[in-house]
PDB file of C-alpha atoms and ligand atoms in Angstrom:
ATOM      1  CA  UNK S 106     109.513 129.118 117.181  1.00 68.00           C
ATOM      2  CA  UNK S 107     111.484 127.125 114.617  1.00 86.00           C
ATOM      3  CA  UNK S 108     109.712 124.042 113.307  1.00 91.00           C
ATOM      4  CA  UNK S 109     113.062 122.309 112.856  1.00 91.00           C
ATOM      5  CA  UNK S 110     114.320 122.867 116.406  1.00 94.00           C
ATOM      6  CA  UNK S 111     114.567 119.365 117.879  1.00 94.00           C
ATOM      7  CA  UNK S 112     113.943 120.348 121.514  1.00 95.00           C
ATOM      8  CA  UNK S 113     110.954 122.533 120.549  1.00 95.00           C
ATOM      9  CA  UNK S 114     109.572 119.770 118.295  1.00 96.00           C
ATOM     10  CA  UNK S 115     109.905 117.149 121.041  1.00 96.00           C
ATOM     11  CA  UNK S 116     108.066 119.429 123.478  1.00 96.00           C
ATOM     12  CA  UNK S 117     105.315 120.149 120.910  1.00 96.00           C
ATOM     13  CA  UNK S 118     104.762 116.463 120.194  1.00 97.00           C
ATOM     14  CA  UNK S 119     104.803 115.564 123.864  1.00 97.00           C
ATOM     15  CA  UNK S 120     102.239 118.261 124.669  1.00 97.00           C
ATOM     16  CA  UNK S 121      99.944 116.736 122.016  1.00 97.00           C
ATOM     17  CA  UNK S 122     100.653 113.170 123.185  1.00 97.00           C
ATOM     18  CA  UNK S 123     101.970 112.399 119.683  1.00 98.00           C
ATOM     19  CA  UNK S 124     104.196 109.400 119.029  1.00 98.00           C
ATOM     20  CA  UNK S 125     105.688 108.625 115.605  1.00 98.00           C
ATOM     21  CA  UNK S 126     103.970 105.953 113.513  1.00 98.00           C
ATOM     22  CA  UNK S 127     106.376 103.780 111.554  1.00 96.00           C
ATOM     23  CA  UNK S 128     103.445 102.309 109.626  1.00 97.00           C
ATOM     24  CA  UNK S 129     102.595 105.782 108.295  1.00 98.00           C
ATOM     25  CA  UNK S 130     106.215 106.499 107.335  1.00 97.00           C
ATOM     26  CA  UNK S 131     106.564 109.326 109.848  1.00 98.00           C
ATOM     27  CA  UNK S 132     110.084 110.741 109.778  1.00 97.00           C
ATOM     28  CA  UNK S 133     109.884 114.522 110.169  1.00 97.00           C
ATOM     29  CA  UNK S 134     112.480 116.876 108.702  1.00 97.00           C
ATOM     30  CA  UNK S 135     114.591 118.723 111.270  1.00 97.00           C
ATOM     31  CA  UNK S 136     117.389 119.968 108.996  1.00 96.00           C
ATOM     32  CA  UNK S 137     116.566 123.688 108.533  1.00 96.00           C
ATOM     33  CA  UNK S 138     118.207 123.994 105.109  1.00 96.00           C
ATOM     34  CA  UNK S 139     116.181 121.267 103.332  1.00 98.00           C
ATOM     35  CA  UNK S 140     112.627 122.643 103.184  1.00 98.00           C
ATOM     36  CA  UNK S 141     113.447 126.144 101.867  1.00 98.00           C
ATOM     37  CA  UNK S 142     115.516 124.495  99.122  1.00 98.00           C
ATOM     38  CA  UNK S 143     112.760 122.010  98.266  1.00 98.00           C
ATOM     39  CA  UNK S 144     110.161 124.782  98.123  1.00 98.00           C
ATOM     40  CA  UNK S 145     112.343 126.981  95.881  1.00 98.00           C
ATOM     41  CA  UNK S 146     113.423 124.197  93.511  1.00 98.00           C
ATOM     42  CA  UNK S 147     109.914 122.711  93.539  1.00 98.00           C
ATOM     43  CA  UNK S 148     108.452 125.869  92.013  1.00 98.00           C
ATOM     44  CA  UNK S 149     106.528 127.325  94.971  1.00 98.00           C
ATOM     45  CA  UNK S 150     106.148 130.951  93.868  1.00 98.00           C
ATOM     46  CA  UNK S 151     103.598 133.770  93.637  1.00 98.00           C
ATOM     47  CA  UNK S 152     100.581 132.737  91.565  1.00 98.00           C
ATOM     48  CA  UNK S 153     101.260 129.014  92.031  1.00 98.00           C
ATOM     49  CA  UNK S 154      99.133 126.428  93.871  1.00 98.00           C
ATOM     50  CA  UNK S 155     100.963 123.653  95.719  1.00 98.00           C
ATOM     51  CA  UNK S 156      99.650 120.225  96.617  1.00 98.00           C
ATOM     52  CA  UNK S 157     101.556 118.657  99.516  1.00 98.00           C
ATOM     53  CA  UNK S 158     101.176 115.035 100.549  1.00 98.00           C
ATOM     54  CA  UNK S 159     101.808 114.265 104.220  1.00 98.00           C
ATOM     55  CA  UNK S 160     102.531 117.623 105.892  1.00 98.00           C
ATOM     56  CA  UNK S 161     103.497 116.067 109.255  1.00 98.00           C
ATOM     57  CA  UNK S 162     103.811 119.044 111.620  1.00 98.00           C
ATOM     58  CA  UNK S 163     104.080 121.469 108.681  1.00 98.00           C
ATOM     59  CA  UNK S 164     107.798 122.138 108.364  1.00 98.00           C
ATOM     60  CA  UNK S 165     107.740 122.014 104.540  1.00 98.00           C
ATOM     61  CA  UNK S 166     104.187 123.406 104.428  1.00 98.00           C
ATOM     62  CA  UNK S 167     105.333 126.662 106.065  1.00 98.00           C
ATOM     63  CA  UNK S 168     108.061 127.164 103.446  1.00 98.00           C
ATOM     64  CA  UNK S 169     105.585 126.440 100.640  1.00 98.00           C
ATOM     65  CA  UNK S 170     102.987 128.805 102.124  1.00 98.00           C
ATOM     66  CA  UNK S 171     105.576 131.588 102.402  1.00 98.00           C
ATOM     67  CA  UNK S 172     106.241 131.414  98.653  1.00 98.00           C
ATOM     68  CA  UNK S 173     103.085 130.174  96.888  1.00 98.00           C
ATOM     69  CA  UNK S 174      99.563 131.612  96.679  1.00 98.00           C
ATOM     70  CA  UNK S 175      97.845 128.535  98.069  1.00 98.00           C
ATOM     71  CA  UNK S 176      98.870 125.216  99.646  1.00 98.00           C
ATOM     72  CA  UNK S 177      96.581 122.229 100.034  1.00 98.00           C
ATOM     73  CA  UNK S 178      97.859 119.298 102.086  1.00 98.00           C
ATOM     74  CA  UNK S 179      96.506 115.750 102.237  1.00 98.00           C
ATOM     75  CA  UNK S 180      97.298 114.089 105.575  1.00 98.00           C
ATOM     76  CA  UNK S 181      96.276 110.581 106.630  1.00 98.00           C
ATOM     77  CA  UNK S 182      96.915 110.846 110.364  1.00 98.00           C
ATOM     78  CA  UNK S 183      93.962 112.422 112.252  1.00 98.00           C
ATOM     79  CA  UNK S 184      96.303 113.299 115.151  1.00 98.00           C
ATOM     80  CA  UNK S 185      98.156 115.881 113.022  1.00 98.00           C
ATOM     81  CA  UNK S 186      95.542 118.554 112.051  1.00 98.00           C
ATOM     82  CA  UNK S 187      95.325 119.900 115.660  1.00 97.00           C
ATOM     83  CA  UNK S 188      99.117 120.227 115.707  1.00 98.00           C
ATOM     84  CA  UNK S 189      99.113 121.859 112.257  1.00 98.00           C
ATOM     85  CA  UNK S 190      96.458 124.345 113.436  1.00 97.00           C
ATOM     86  CA  UNK S 191      99.051 125.501 115.949  1.00 97.00           C
ATOM     87  CA  UNK S 192     102.223 125.414 113.820  1.00 97.00           C
ATOM     88  CA  UNK S 193     100.596 127.029 110.762  1.00 98.00           C
ATOM     89  CA  UNK S 194      98.459 129.545 112.656  1.00 97.00           C
ATOM     90  CA  UNK S 195     100.287 132.415 110.953  1.00 96.00           C
ATOM     91  CA  UNK S 196      99.208 131.380 107.435  1.00 98.00           C
ATOM     92  CA  UNK S 197      95.800 131.949 105.866  1.00 98.00           C
ATOM     93  CA  UNK S 198      96.621 130.244 102.547  1.00 98.00           C
ATOM     94  CA  UNK S 199      96.894 126.635 103.775  1.00 98.00           C
ATOM     95  CA  UNK S 200      94.168 124.008 103.803  1.00 98.00           C
ATOM     96  CA  UNK S 201      94.520 120.562 105.374  1.00 98.00           C
ATOM     97  CA  UNK S 202      92.467 117.738 103.875  1.00 98.00           C
ATOM     98  CA  UNK S 203      92.302 114.680 106.111  1.00 98.00           C
ATOM     99  CA  UNK S 204      92.456 111.553 103.958  1.00 98.00           C
ATOM    100  CA  UNK S 205      94.499 108.927 102.164  1.00 98.00           C
ATOM    101  CA  UNK S 206      96.279 110.273  99.077  1.00 98.00           C
ATOM    102  CA  UNK S 207      95.582 106.938  97.387  1.00 98.00           C
ATOM    103  CA  UNK S 208      91.837 107.441  97.779  1.00 98.00           C
ATOM    104  CA  UNK S 209      91.176 111.180  97.599  1.00 98.00           C
ATOM    105  CA  UNK S 210      89.639 112.349  94.296  1.00 98.00           C
ATOM    106  CA  UNK S 211      92.687 114.352  93.218  1.00 98.00           C
ATOM    107  CA  UNK S 212      91.178 115.800  90.040  1.00 98.00           C
ATOM    108  CA  UNK S 213      88.204 117.172  92.006  1.00 98.00           C
ATOM    109  CA  UNK S 214      90.512 118.473  94.745  1.00 98.00           C
ATOM    110  CA  UNK S 215      92.694 120.365  92.257  1.00 98.00           C
ATOM    111  CA  UNK S 216      89.671 121.770  90.429  1.00 97.00           C
ATOM    112  CA  UNK S 217      88.125 122.941  93.692  1.00 97.00           C
ATOM    113  CA  UNK S 218      91.213 124.611  95.178  1.00 98.00           C
ATOM    114  CA  UNK S 219      93.430 125.606  92.272  1.00 98.00           C
ATOM    115  CA  UNK S 220      91.098 126.605  89.407  1.00 94.00           C
ATOM    116  CA  UNK S 221      93.027 128.696  86.884  1.00 94.00           C
ATOM    117  CA  UNK S 222      96.387 128.352  88.696  1.00 97.00           C
ATOM    118  CA  UNK S 223      99.501 126.468  87.689  1.00 98.00           C
ATOM    119  CA  UNK S 224      99.915 123.585  90.144  1.00 98.00           C
ATOM    120  CA  UNK S 225     102.985 121.777  91.458  1.00 98.00           C
ATOM    121  CA  UNK S 226     103.294 118.911  93.926  1.00 98.00           C
ATOM    122  CA  UNK S 227     105.924 119.186  96.650  1.00 98.00           C
ATOM    123  CA  UNK S 228     106.246 116.608  99.424  1.00 98.00           C
ATOM    124  CA  UNK S 229     108.422 114.572 101.714  1.00 98.00           C
ATOM    125  CA  UNK S 230     106.703 111.300 100.822  1.00 97.00           C
ATOM    126  CA  UNK S 231     105.865 108.445 103.173  1.00 96.00           C
ATOM    127  CA  UNK S 232     108.386 105.914 101.802  1.00 94.00           C
ATOM    128  CA  UNK S 233     106.154 102.844 102.166  1.00 95.00           C
ATOM    129  CA  UNK S 234     104.061 104.043  99.207  1.00 97.00           C
ATOM    130  CA  UNK S 235     106.470 106.172  97.142  1.00 97.00           C
ATOM    131  CA  UNK S 236     105.901 104.394  93.825  1.00 96.00           C
ATOM    132  CA  UNK S 237     102.093 103.978  94.127  1.00 97.00           C
ATOM    133  CA  UNK S 238     101.757 107.703  94.940  1.00 98.00           C
ATOM    134  CA  UNK S 239     103.943 108.795  92.022  1.00 98.00           C
ATOM    135  CA  UNK S 240     102.202 106.458  89.576  1.00 96.00           C
ATOM    136  CA  UNK S 241      98.778 107.642  90.786  1.00 97.00           C
ATOM    137  CA  UNK S 242      99.798 111.282  90.262  1.00 97.00           C
ATOM    138  CA  UNK S 243     101.199 110.541  86.792  1.00 96.00           C
ATOM    139  CA  UNK S 244      98.619 108.071  85.474  1.00 94.00           C
ATOM    140  CA  UNK S 245      95.694 110.268  86.532  1.00 94.00           C
ATOM    141  CA  UNK S 246      96.990 112.858  84.040  1.00 92.00           C
ATOM    142  CA  UNK S 247      96.288 115.662  86.473  1.00 96.00           C
ATOM    143  CA  UNK S 248      96.900 119.287  85.476  1.00 96.00           C
ATOM    144  CA  UNK S 249     100.233 119.371  87.332  1.00 98.00           C
ATOM    145  CA  UNK S 250     103.416 120.999  86.022  1.00 98.00           C
ATOM    146  CA  UNK S 251     106.011 119.371  88.266  1.00 98.00           C
ATOM    147  CA  UNK S 252     106.388 116.940  91.146  1.00 98.00           C
ATOM    148  CA  UNK S 253     109.237 117.551  93.605  1.00 98.00           C
ATOM    149  CA  UNK S 254     109.524 114.882  96.256  1.00 98.00           C
ATOM    150  CA  UNK S 255     111.849 113.451  98.860  1.00 98.00           C
ATOM    151  CA  UNK S 256     112.314 109.703  98.384  1.00 98.00           C
ATOM    152  CA  UNK S 257     114.833 107.082  99.502  1.00 98.00           C
ATOM    153  CA  UNK S 258     118.211 107.600  97.845  1.00 98.00           C
ATOM    154  CA  UNK S 259     118.055 104.230  96.048  1.00 97.00           C
ATOM    155  CA  UNK S 260     114.507 104.925  94.872  1.00 97.00           C
ATOM    156  CA  UNK S 261     115.688 108.299  93.507  1.00 98.00           C
ATOM    157  CA  UNK S 262     118.339 106.555  91.403  1.00 97.00           C
ATOM    158  CA  UNK S 263     115.800 104.037  90.040  1.00 97.00           C
ATOM    159  CA  UNK S 264     113.099 106.619  89.355  1.00 97.00           C
ATOM    160  CA  UNK S 265     115.490 108.898  87.455  1.00 98.00           C
ATOM    161  CA  UNK S 266     117.615 106.257  85.656  1.00 96.00           C
ATOM    162  CA  UNK S 267     118.035 106.506  81.890  1.00 92.00           C
ATOM    163  CA  UNK S 268     118.181 103.427  79.608  1.00 84.00           C
ATOM    164  CA  UNK S 269     121.541 101.717  79.915  1.00 82.00           C
ATOM    165  CA  UNK S 270     122.113 102.757  83.529  1.00 89.00           C
ATOM    166  CA  UNK S 271     122.493  99.977  86.094  1.00 88.00           C
ATOM    167  CA  UNK S 272     119.549 101.230  88.198  1.00 93.00           C
ATOM    168  CA  UNK S 273     117.184 101.319  85.200  1.00 94.00           C
ATOM    169  CA  UNK S 274     114.016  99.264  85.717  1.00 94.00           C
ATOM    170  CA  UNK S 275     110.357  99.107  84.718  1.00 95.00           C
ATOM    171  CA  UNK S 276     109.621 102.093  86.972  1.00 95.00           C
ATOM    172  CA  UNK S 277     112.291 104.224  85.230  1.00 96.00           C
ATOM    173  CA  UNK S 278     110.585 103.588  81.884  1.00 95.00           C
ATOM    174  CA  UNK S 279     107.179 104.437  83.330  1.00 95.00           C
ATOM    175  CA  UNK S 280     108.459 107.688  84.851  1.00 97.00           C
ATOM    176  CA  UNK S 281     110.256 108.659  81.629  1.00 96.00           C
ATOM    177  CA  UNK S 282     107.008 108.189  79.676  1.00 96.00           C
ATOM    178  CA  UNK S 283     105.183 110.780  81.775  1.00 97.00           C
ATOM    179  CA  UNK S 284     107.959 113.118  82.894  1.00 98.00           C
ATOM    180  CA  UNK S 285     111.522 114.351  82.619  1.00 97.00           C
ATOM    181  CA  UNK S 286     113.112 113.290  85.903  1.00 98.00           C
ATOM    182  CA  UNK S 287     116.232 114.528  87.691  1.00 98.00           C
ATOM    183  CA  UNK S 288     117.845 114.166  91.084  1.00 98.00           C
ATOM    184  CA  UNK S 289     118.148 117.581  92.760  1.00 98.00           C
ATOM    185  CA  UNK S 290     120.139 116.901  95.949  1.00 98.00           C
ATOM    186  CA  UNK S 291     120.860 114.279  98.575  1.00 98.00           C
ATOM    187  CA  UNK S 292     119.640 114.433 102.180  1.00 98.00           C
ATOM    188  CA  UNK S 293     121.319 112.493 105.004  1.00 98.00           C
ATOM    189  CA  UNK S 294     119.362 110.214 107.354  1.00 98.00           C
ATOM    190  CA  UNK S 295     120.315 112.512 110.249  1.00 97.00           C
ATOM    191  CA  UNK S 296     118.148 115.279 108.766  1.00 98.00           C
ATOM    192  CA  UNK S 297     115.037 113.504 110.084  1.00 97.00           C
ATOM    193  CA  UNK S 298     113.445 112.767 113.430  1.00 97.00           C
ATOM    194  CA  UNK S 299     113.449 109.886 114.050  1.00 96.00           C
ATOM    195  CA  UNK S 300     116.405 109.187 111.724  1.00 96.00           C
ATOM    196  CA  UNK S 301     115.535 106.467 109.177  1.00 95.00           C
ATOM    197  CA  UNK S 302     118.027 103.705 108.303  1.00 93.00           C
ATOM    198  CA  UNK S 303     118.518 105.041 104.783  1.00 95.00           C
ATOM    199  CA  UNK S 304     119.656 108.280 103.179  1.00 98.00           C
ATOM    200  CA  UNK S 305     117.251 110.236 100.994  1.00 98.00           C
ATOM    201  CA  UNK S 306     117.251 112.439  97.911  1.00 98.00           C
ATOM    202  CA  UNK S 307     114.962 115.075  96.457  1.00 98.00           C
ATOM    203  CA  UNK S 308     113.895 114.501  92.861  1.00 98.00           C
ATOM    204  CA  UNK S 309     111.938 116.652  90.463  1.00 98.00           C
ATOM    205  CA  UNK S 310     109.698 115.291  87.705  1.00 98.00           C
ATOM    206  CA  UNK S 311     108.709 117.825  85.042  1.00 98.00           C
ATOM    207  CA  UNK S 312     105.544 116.497  83.479  1.00 98.00           C
ATOM    208  CA  UNK S 313     105.551 116.169  79.714  1.00 97.00           C
ATOM    209  CA  UNK S 314     102.897 117.948  77.663  1.00 93.00           C
ATOM    210  CA  UNK S 315     103.024 115.108  75.138  1.00 94.00           C
ATOM    211  CA  UNK S 316     104.470 111.608  75.598  1.00 94.00           C
ATOM    212  CA  UNK S 317     107.896 110.892  74.076  1.00 95.00           C
ATOM    213  CA  UNK S 318     106.483 107.882  72.142  1.00 96.00           C
ATOM    214  CA  UNK S 319     103.054 106.980  70.768  1.00 97.00           C
ATOM    215  CA  UNK S 320     102.480 103.208  71.002  1.00 97.00           C
ATOM    216  CA  UNK S 321      99.184 101.974  69.558  1.00 97.00           C
ATOM    217  CA  UNK S 322      98.397 100.463  72.951  1.00 96.00           C
ATOM    218  CA  UNK S 323      99.989 102.040  76.036  1.00 94.00           C
ATOM    219  CA  UNK S 324      98.903  99.146  78.286  1.00 94.00           C
ATOM    220  CA  UNK S 325     100.531  96.567  76.029  1.00 96.00           C
ATOM    221  CA  UNK S 326     103.753  98.585  75.951  1.00 97.00           C
ATOM    222  CA  UNK S 327     103.900  98.753  79.762  1.00 95.00           C
ATOM    223  CA  UNK S 328     103.054  95.032  80.037  1.00 95.00           C
ATOM    224  CA  UNK S 329     106.085  94.379  77.804  1.00 96.00           C
ATOM    225  CA  UNK S 330     108.250  96.730  79.877  1.00 96.00           C
ATOM    226  CA  UNK S 331     107.304  94.870  83.086  1.00 95.00           C
ATOM    227  CA  UNK S 332     107.795  91.494  81.393  1.00 96.00           C
ATOM    228  CA  UNK S 333     111.230  92.396  80.030  1.00 96.00           C
ATOM    229  CA  UNK S 334     112.448  93.635  83.433  1.00 95.00           C
ATOM    230  CA  UNK S 335     110.871  90.733  85.375  1.00 94.00           C
ATOM    231  CA  UNK S 336     113.932  88.590  84.566  1.00 93.00           C
ATOM    232  CA  UNK S 337     116.542  91.222  83.922  1.00 88.00           C
ATOM    233  CA  UNK S 338     119.492  88.813  83.680  1.00 91.00           C
ATOM    234  CA  UNK S 339     117.950  87.197  80.605  1.00 95.00           C
ATOM    235  CA  UNK S 340     117.882  88.786  77.178  1.00 96.00           C
ATOM    236  CA  UNK S 341     114.763  90.897  76.685  1.00 96.00           C
ATOM    237  CA  UNK S 342     113.551  88.373  74.096  1.00 96.00           C
ATOM    238  CA  UNK S 343     113.796  85.412  76.498  1.00 96.00           C
ATOM    239  CA  UNK S 344     112.324  87.361  79.410  1.00 96.00           C
ATOM    240  CA  UNK S 345     109.441  88.524  77.218  1.00 96.00           C
ATOM    241  CA  UNK S 346     108.788  85.041  75.928  1.00 95.00           C
ATOM    242  CA  UNK S 347     108.401  83.735  79.529  1.00 95.00           C
ATOM    243  CA  UNK S 348     106.308  86.734  80.547  1.00 94.00           C
ATOM    244  CA  UNK S 349     103.930  86.776  77.581  1.00 92.00           C
ATOM    245  CA  UNK S 350     103.856  83.102  76.556  1.00 94.00           C
ATOM    246  CA  UNK S 351     104.634  84.174  72.977  1.00 94.00           C
ATOM    247  CA  UNK S 352     107.021  81.669  71.298  1.00 95.00           C
ATOM    248  CA  UNK S 353     110.626  82.792  70.835  1.00 96.00           C
ATOM    249  CA  UNK S 354     110.503  82.503  67.042  1.00 96.00           C
ATOM    250  CA  UNK S 355     107.435  84.666  66.810  1.00 95.00           C
ATOM    251  CA  UNK S 356     108.932  87.163  69.209  1.00 96.00           C
ATOM    252  CA  UNK S 357     112.172  87.190  67.199  1.00 96.00           C
ATOM    253  CA  UNK S 358     110.090  88.238  64.169  1.00 96.00           C
ATOM    254  CA  UNK S 359     108.574  91.065  66.214  1.00 97.00           C
ATOM    255  CA  UNK S 360     112.062  92.185  67.311  1.00 97.00           C
ATOM    256  CA  UNK S 361     113.162  92.147  63.645  1.00 97.00           C
ATOM    257  CA  UNK S 362     110.080  94.100  62.529  1.00 97.00           C
ATOM    258  CA  UNK S 363     110.774  96.655  65.287  1.00 97.00           C
ATOM    259  CA  UNK S 364     114.458  96.849  64.375  1.00 97.00           C
ATOM    260  CA  UNK S 365     115.508  95.804  67.891  1.00 96.00           C
ATOM    261  CA  UNK S 366     118.579  93.627  68.595  1.00 96.00           C
ATOM    262  CA  UNK S 367     117.162  90.370  70.106  1.00 93.00           C
ATOM    263  CA  UNK S 368     120.275  89.773  72.250  1.00 94.00           C
ATOM    264  CA  UNK S 369     119.987  92.918  74.393  1.00 95.00           C
ATOM    265  CA  UNK S 370     118.789  92.999  77.985  1.00 95.00           C
ATOM    266  CA  UNK S 371     115.840  95.114  79.074  1.00 95.00           C
ATOM    267  CA  UNK S 372     117.927  97.905  80.606  1.00 93.00           C
ATOM    268  CA  UNK S 373     119.480  98.690  77.211  1.00 93.00           C
ATOM    269  CA  UNK S 374     116.096  99.250  75.566  1.00 95.00           C
ATOM    270  CA  UNK S 375     114.811 102.778  75.040  1.00 94.00           C
ATOM    271  CA  UNK S 376     111.164 103.756  75.332  1.00 95.00           C
ATOM    272  CA  UNK S 377     111.064 104.154  71.534  1.00 96.00           C
ATOM    273  CA  UNK S 378     112.221 100.546  71.175  1.00 96.00           C
ATOM    274  CA  UNK S 379     109.637  99.300  73.675  1.00 96.00           C
ATOM    275  CA  UNK S 380     106.959 101.206  71.750  1.00 97.00           C
ATOM    276  CA  UNK S 381     108.137  99.715  68.440  1.00 97.00           C
ATOM    277  CA  UNK S 382     108.204  96.205  69.947  1.00 97.00           C
ATOM    278  CA  UNK S 383     104.751  96.690  71.417  1.00 97.00           C
ATOM    279  CA  UNK S 384     103.389  97.734  68.028  1.00 97.00           C
ATOM    280  CA  UNK S 385     105.103  94.810  66.282  1.00 97.00           C
ATOM    281  CA  UNK S 386     103.596  92.348  68.782  1.00 96.00           C
ATOM    282  CA  UNK S 387     100.196  94.007  68.367  1.00 95.00           C
ATOM    283  CA  UNK S 388     100.544  93.819  64.580  1.00 93.00           C
ATOM    284  CA  UNK S 389     101.207  90.069  64.803  1.00 91.00           C
ATOM    285  CA  UNK S 390      98.096  89.650  66.924  1.00 85.00           C
ATOM    286  CA  UNK S 391      96.091  91.905  64.542  1.00 84.00           C
ATOM    287  CA  UNK S 392      95.343  94.234  67.452  1.00 78.00           C
ATOM    288  CA  UNK S 393      96.668  97.614  66.414  1.00 72.00           C
ATOM    289  CA  UNK S 394      93.452  98.840  64.868  1.00 60.00           C
ATOM    290  CA  UNK S 395      95.291 100.233  61.849  1.00 50.00           C
ATOM    291  CA  UNK S 396      97.994 102.051  63.867  1.00 46.00           C
ATOM    292  CA  UNK S 397     101.569 100.917  64.445  1.00 40.00           C
TER     293      UNK S 397
HETATM  294  N1  SAM R 646     106.223 116.685 105.545  1.00 58.36           N
HETATM  295  C1  SAM R 646     106.634 116.273 106.861  1.00 58.36           C
HETATM  296  C2  SAM R 646     108.117 116.516 107.038  1.00 58.36           C
HETATM  297  O1  SAM R 646     108.792 116.645 106.014  1.00 58.36           O
HETATM  298  O2  SAM R 646     108.571 116.557 108.161  1.00 58.36           O
HETATM  299  C3  SAM R 646     106.276 114.794 107.145  1.00 58.36           C
HETATM  300  C4  SAM R 646     106.813 113.791 106.153  1.00 58.36           C
HETATM  301  S1  SAM R 646     106.624 112.115 106.695  1.00 58.36           S
HETATM  302  C5  SAM R 646     107.971 111.377 105.816  1.00 58.36           C
HETATM  303  C6  SAM R 646     105.252 111.492 105.744  1.00 58.36           C
HETATM  304  C7  SAM R 646     103.885 112.094 106.090  1.00 58.36           C
HETATM  305  O3  SAM R 646     102.898 111.453 105.251  1.00 58.36           O
HETATM  306  C8  SAM R 646     103.399 111.897 107.513  1.00 58.36           C
HETATM  307  O4  SAM R 646     102.820 113.082 107.977  1.00 58.36           O
HETATM  308  C9  SAM R 646     102.335 110.785 107.399  1.00 58.36           C
HETATM  309  O5  SAM R 646     101.378 110.827 108.417  1.00 58.36           O
HETATM  310  C10 SAM R 646     101.749 111.101 106.025  1.00 58.36           C
HETATM  311  N2  SAM R 646     101.107 109.962 105.326  1.00 58.36           N
HETATM  312  C11 SAM R 646     101.421 108.648 105.401  1.00 58.36           C
HETATM  313  N3  SAM R 646     100.636 107.917 104.595  1.00 58.36           N
HETATM  314  C12 SAM R 646      99.805 108.796 103.961  1.00 58.36           C
HETATM  315  C13 SAM R 646      98.755 108.646 103.015  1.00 58.36           C
HETATM  316  N4  SAM R 646      98.422 107.439 102.532  1.00 58.36           N
HETATM  317  N5  SAM R 646      98.094 109.749 102.598  1.00 58.36           N
HETATM  318  C14 SAM R 646      98.424 110.988 103.086  1.00 58.36           C
HETATM  319  N6  SAM R 646      99.419 111.189 103.989  1.00 58.36           N
HETATM  320  C15 SAM R 646     100.104 110.115 104.431  1.00 58.36           C
END
């Protein structure tokens, strides 16, 4: 059997009375070249543990299990484990955890299944929660080396954008703080069943051992990032003044102290400049606790 054979897949799903759930972002891969490539480029290899989110019927899972020592999958839909028991019957290194990736205790899960192993995440994500999943994985500071995921093509451009690029937004800055992102390859809508309305792309985030900047207060820096991008047509200074309620003159002093041009827009600002601005604003408010 080939898990990407459309006729075979249709028959399998019909036999199990399975119908696709749009609400759960169910578009299954049926292009045979995509999953082996994702597994290879995602770092599935001997000695490695892989966490997959949303295995579906296991088309990517099988490629991961062929290459890695152990694969643990978190799947929300209770209708899928019986199908996976059939499609993955030939593997003894796969475990399916039924649950919501936004609620599962990921740190405990990794400790339980992957103790002492390097861990990577590899998944064809449900697109309705792409950003929350990525931010949960990154902000939890899990012992993960890399995250390789399929996302919408436009999301891939935003997630991997560098300062100065048109697609750059608050999410690009957040990703760049935790990881080094890159787009690996594009995937056409026709590679899925059912075909979504949008094309997709596979991205890889290599998690940083240490952050690229050290603001005195990470939360304040990200609040400024969100504020500056909230009105991206305005200059960063004007957008930040509306977002924070800090007067423009006072903010202009913070920009000067941070050495940042007050006429630039948010997308031109680097993480180092956001960190410097955050520290200058904190300094004005007497909140840096001696740092910054
Ligand atoms: N990996 C399969 C493939 O490539 O064909 C399926 C990918 S499909 C785009 C997304 C998968 O994520 C589905 O299996 C869906 O049921 C599952 N899913 C949706 N929301 C989830 C959640 N909150 N937690 C875990 N899995 C979820």
